[in-house]
């Protein structure tokens, strides 16, 4: 399941991956799904891909698509600081609340208009270099390991750079059974950051 702010190109990412072609028009999404058959260790798997709407109007409907999810892709738009902040403030808490224990990847998505976003960010005195967003995503992922964040990875859906890598990583995360932990973890969110407190089982 893909989640993230509106404008993080969730639908375009799924269409480009499943068809090999970048879509040339925008269609607003509430729920949409796609399927593709892939080979993993010479075994065929049908990969079900679900897109969700990021707008606040759909906050109550969106979690209806979460049950039985094997892995989440939480998307942020490279060049949009707000989308990275909302990964931490909104999307990770939502996913962890509804599907505790399910792994997720944070995906920084680029497209053909990256330079326009960087220029807009520069004029607003916001991070405007790609490396800034790479560092931001990697730092965020390292903070969220305790709630099953697999990693941060970037792709470009226009050039298809690392697009397949995103889904290969997601597939690997979904196929690896979660390890049993000797300690329970109580999780709380303070000032947008994760605080994990280990509690030894009695």
Tab-separated table of C-alpha atoms in Angstrom:
chain	number	residue	atom	x	y	z
A	1	UNK	CA	0.000	0.000	0.000
A	2	UNK	CA	1.310	3.472	-0.875
A	3	UNK	CA	0.572	6.427	1.394
A	4	UNK	CA	1.757	10.017	1.496
A	5	UNK	CA	0.689	13.587	0.901
A	6	UNK	CA	-1.264	14.548	-2.175
A	7	UNK	CA	1.259	15.441	-4.858
A	8	UNK	CA	3.843	12.823	-3.859
A	9	UNK	CA	3.138	10.972	-7.133
A	10	UNK	CA	1.831	7.755	-5.575
A	11	UNK	CA	-0.413	6.873	-8.491
A	12	UNK	CA	2.209	7.813	-11.081
A	13	UNK	CA	4.764	5.619	-9.325
A	14	UNK	CA	2.455	2.589	-9.447
A	15	UNK	CA	1.410	3.146	-13.056
A	16	UNK	CA	4.981	3.627	-14.246
A	17	UNK	CA	6.120	0.503	-12.412
A	18	UNK	CA	3.299	-1.721	-13.693
A	19	UNK	CA	3.150	-0.433	-17.284
A	20	UNK	CA	6.686	0.835	-17.867
A	21	UNK	CA	5.270	4.163	-19.069
A	22	UNK	CA	5.057	7.513	-17.304
A	23	UNK	CA	1.404	8.724	-17.180
A	24	UNK	CA	0.751	12.030	-18.909
A	25	UNK	CA	-2.349	13.153	-17.028
A	26	UNK	CA	-3.409	13.448	-13.386
A	27	UNK	CA	-6.456	11.686	-11.948
A	28	UNK	CA	-7.439	12.217	-8.317
A	29	UNK	CA	-7.434	9.018	-6.267
A	30	UNK	CA	-9.547	7.732	-3.401
A	31	UNK	CA	-8.554	4.087	-3.702
A	32	UNK	CA	-7.001	2.413	-6.722
A	33	UNK	CA	-5.261	-0.880	-7.169
A	34	UNK	CA	-2.964	-2.538	-9.641
A	35	UNK	CA	-1.508	-6.015	-9.983
A	36	UNK	CA	1.664	-7.349	-11.532
A	37	UNK	CA	3.168	-10.839	-11.606
A	38	UNK	CA	6.826	-11.056	-10.647
A	39	UNK	CA	9.351	-13.845	-10.217
A	40	UNK	CA	11.093	-14.253	-6.870
A	41	UNK	CA	13.653	-17.070	-6.688
A	42	UNK	CA	12.041	-18.606	-9.787
A	43	UNK	CA	8.621	-18.581	-8.124
A	44	UNK	CA	5.759	-16.449	-9.561
A	45	UNK	CA	4.101	-13.990	-7.189
A	46	UNK	CA	1.137	-11.735	-7.890
A	47	UNK	CA	1.931	-8.374	-6.380
A	48	UNK	CA	-1.150	-6.368	-5.369
A	49	UNK	CA	-0.450	-2.624	-5.315
A	50	UNK	CA	-2.879	-0.221	-3.649
A	51	UNK	CA	-2.915	3.549	-4.008
A	52	UNK	CA	-4.597	5.816	-1.446
A	53	UNK	CA	-5.621	9.466	-1.343
A	54	UNK	CA	-3.454	11.700	0.814
A	55	UNK	CA	-5.917	14.553	1.252
A	56	UNK	CA	-7.389	15.153	4.711
A	57	UNK	CA	-10.906	14.657	3.307
A	58	UNK	CA	-10.135	10.943	3.073
A	59	UNK	CA	-8.531	10.443	6.497
A	60	UNK	CA	-11.422	8.252	7.673
A	61	UNK	CA	-11.731	6.245	4.476
A	62	UNK	CA	-8.062	5.627	3.790
A	63	UNK	CA	-7.422	3.102	6.622
A	64	UNK	CA	-10.073	0.825	5.088
A	65	UNK	CA	-7.403	-0.240	2.596
A	66	UNK	CA	-4.856	-1.118	5.294
A	67	UNK	CA	-5.962	-4.547	6.623
A	68	UNK	CA	-3.784	-7.473	5.475
A	69	UNK	CA	-1.105	-5.139	4.113
A	70	UNK	CA	2.292	-6.854	3.880
A	71	UNK	CA	4.396	-3.725	3.418
A	72	UNK	CA	3.822	0.032	3.120
A	73	UNK	CA	5.543	2.531	0.862
A	74	UNK	CA	5.414	5.944	2.540
A	75	UNK	CA	6.148	8.512	-0.145
A	76	UNK	CA	7.745	11.947	0.097
A	77	UNK	CA	8.319	14.314	-2.812
A	78	UNK	CA	11.947	15.259	-3.333
A	79	UNK	CA	11.988	19.053	-3.217
A	80	UNK	CA	9.007	19.323	-0.856
A	81	UNK	CA	10.058	19.787	2.761
A	82	UNK	CA	6.439	19.557	3.941
A	83	UNK	CA	6.023	16.062	2.501
A	84	UNK	CA	9.083	14.836	4.435
A	85	UNK	CA	7.839	16.449	7.632
A	86	UNK	CA	4.455	14.781	7.177
A	87	UNK	CA	6.081	11.369	6.851
A	88	UNK	CA	7.150	11.782	10.459
A	89	UNK	CA	4.192	13.770	11.760
A	90	UNK	CA	1.299	12.021	10.010
A	91	UNK	CA	2.005	8.975	7.893
A	92	UNK	CA	4.230	6.878	10.125
A	93	UNK	CA	1.956	7.366	13.174
A	94	UNK	CA	-1.074	6.446	11.036
A	95	UNK	CA	0.523	3.295	9.637
A	96	UNK	CA	1.910	2.196	13.010
A	97	UNK	CA	-1.464	2.789	14.680
A	98	UNK	CA	-3.487	0.758	12.195
A	99	UNK	CA	-0.896	-1.891	11.296
A	100	UNK	CA	1.636	-2.298	14.113
A	101	UNK	CA	4.497	-4.577	13.142
A	102	UNK	CA	4.048	-4.192	9.376
A	103	UNK	CA	7.303	-3.085	7.681
A	104	UNK	CA	7.486	0.106	5.657
A	105	UNK	CA	9.896	1.938	3.387
A	106	UNK	CA	10.230	5.695	3.102
A	107	UNK	CA	10.501	6.555	-0.596
A	108	UNK	CA	11.791	9.887	-1.881
A	109	UNK	CA	10.171	10.370	-5.288
A	110	UNK	CA	11.600	12.518	-8.060
A	111	UNK	CA	10.184	13.346	-11.492
A	112	UNK	CA	10.759	15.597	-14.487
A	113	UNK	CA	10.044	18.818	-12.591
A	114	UNK	CA	12.520	18.390	-9.712
A	115	UNK	CA	14.500	21.508	-10.645
A	116	UNK	CA	11.345	23.623	-10.515
A	117	UNK	CA	10.661	22.416	-6.976
A	118	UNK	CA	14.258	23.087	-5.938
A	119	UNK	CA	14.072	26.630	-7.315
A	120	UNK	CA	10.776	27.275	-5.540
A	121	UNK	CA	12.266	25.960	-2.301
A	122	UNK	CA	15.370	28.119	-2.748
A	123	UNK	CA	13.253	31.253	-3.087
A	124	UNK	CA	11.474	30.310	0.154
A	125	UNK	CA	14.782	29.699	1.968
A	126	UNK	CA	14.016	25.982	2.293
A	127	UNK	CA	16.277	22.998	1.524
A	128	UNK	CA	16.798	23.129	-2.244
A	129	UNK	CA	19.564	20.627	-3.007
A	130	UNK	CA	18.885	16.938	-3.640
A	131	UNK	CA	21.482	15.897	-1.089
A	132	UNK	CA	19.514	17.770	1.588
A	133	UNK	CA	16.520	15.524	1.006
A	134	UNK	CA	18.621	12.377	0.823
A	135	UNK	CA	20.150	13.197	4.192
A	136	UNK	CA	16.740	14.083	5.605
A	137	UNK	CA	15.218	10.788	4.476
A	138	UNK	CA	18.109	8.674	5.719
A	139	UNK	CA	18.070	10.390	9.118
A	140	UNK	CA	14.334	9.876	9.379
A	141	UNK	CA	14.574	6.181	8.509
A	142	UNK	CA	17.292	5.629	11.108
A	143	UNK	CA	15.038	7.159	13.776
A	144	UNK	CA	12.185	4.819	12.864
A	145	UNK	CA	13.894	1.421	12.838
A	146	UNK	CA	12.127	0.545	16.105
A	147	UNK	CA	8.729	0.687	14.376
A	148	UNK	CA	9.802	-1.491	11.421
A	149	UNK	CA	11.135	1.106	9.009
A	150	UNK	CA	13.204	-0.924	6.540
A	151	UNK	CA	15.118	1.917	4.886
A	152	UNK	CA	14.961	5.154	2.920
A	153	UNK	CA	15.297	4.851	-0.835
A	154	UNK	CA	14.929	7.285	-3.729
A	155	UNK	CA	13.683	6.859	-7.277
A	156	UNK	CA	12.714	8.942	-10.284
A	157	UNK	CA	9.491	7.907	-11.941
A	158	UNK	CA	10.166	9.917	-15.111
A	159	UNK	CA	13.544	8.334	-15.882
A	160	UNK	CA	12.640	5.147	-13.919
A	161	UNK	CA	15.937	5.403	-12.028
A	162	UNK	CA	15.827	2.919	-9.115
A	163	UNK	CA	12.088	2.415	-9.602
A	164	UNK	CA	12.393	-1.373	-9.684
A	165	UNK	CA	14.740	-1.238	-6.708
A	166	UNK	CA	11.978	0.335	-4.619
A	167	UNK	CA	9.665	-2.594	-5.244
A	168	UNK	CA	12.400	-5.209	-4.935
A	169	UNK	CA	13.164	-3.839	-1.468
A	170	UNK	CA	9.463	-3.830	-0.600
A	171	UNK	CA	9.020	-7.405	-1.786
A	172	UNK	CA	12.016	-8.551	0.237
A	173	UNK	CA	10.629	-6.840	3.340
A	174	UNK	CA	7.220	-8.450	2.854
A	175	UNK	CA	8.659	-11.947	2.403
A	176	UNK	CA	10.941	-11.883	5.439
A	177	UNK	CA	9.008	-13.053	8.512
A	178	UNK	CA	9.258	-10.645	11.447
A	179	UNK	CA	11.700	-11.724	14.117
A	180	UNK	CA	10.377	-12.338	17.580
A	181	UNK	CA	11.694	-9.759	19.963
A	182	UNK	CA	12.628	-10.527	23.533
A	183	UNK	CA	11.390	-7.165	24.622
A	184	UNK	CA	8.167	-5.371	24.127
A	185	UNK	CA	8.346	-1.790	22.987
A	186	UNK	CA	6.095	1.014	24.107
A	187	UNK	CA	6.041	3.739	21.498
A	188	UNK	CA	5.098	7.347	21.910
A	189	UNK	CA	5.409	10.421	19.766
A	190	UNK	CA	6.789	13.607	21.265
A	191	UNK	CA	7.340	16.763	19.219
A	192	UNK	CA	7.118	14.666	16.075
A	193	UNK	CA	9.975	12.333	17.049
A	194	UNK	CA	9.736	8.694	18.047
A	195	UNK	CA	10.615	7.780	21.589
A	196	UNK	CA	10.927	4.052	22.207
A	197	UNK	CA	10.911	2.635	25.715
A	198	UNK	CA	11.880	-0.991	26.145
A	199	UNK	CA	10.000	-2.972	28.745
A	200	UNK	CA	11.451	-6.287	29.857
A	201	UNK	CA	8.895	-9.051	29.846
A	202	UNK	CA	8.051	-10.389	33.247
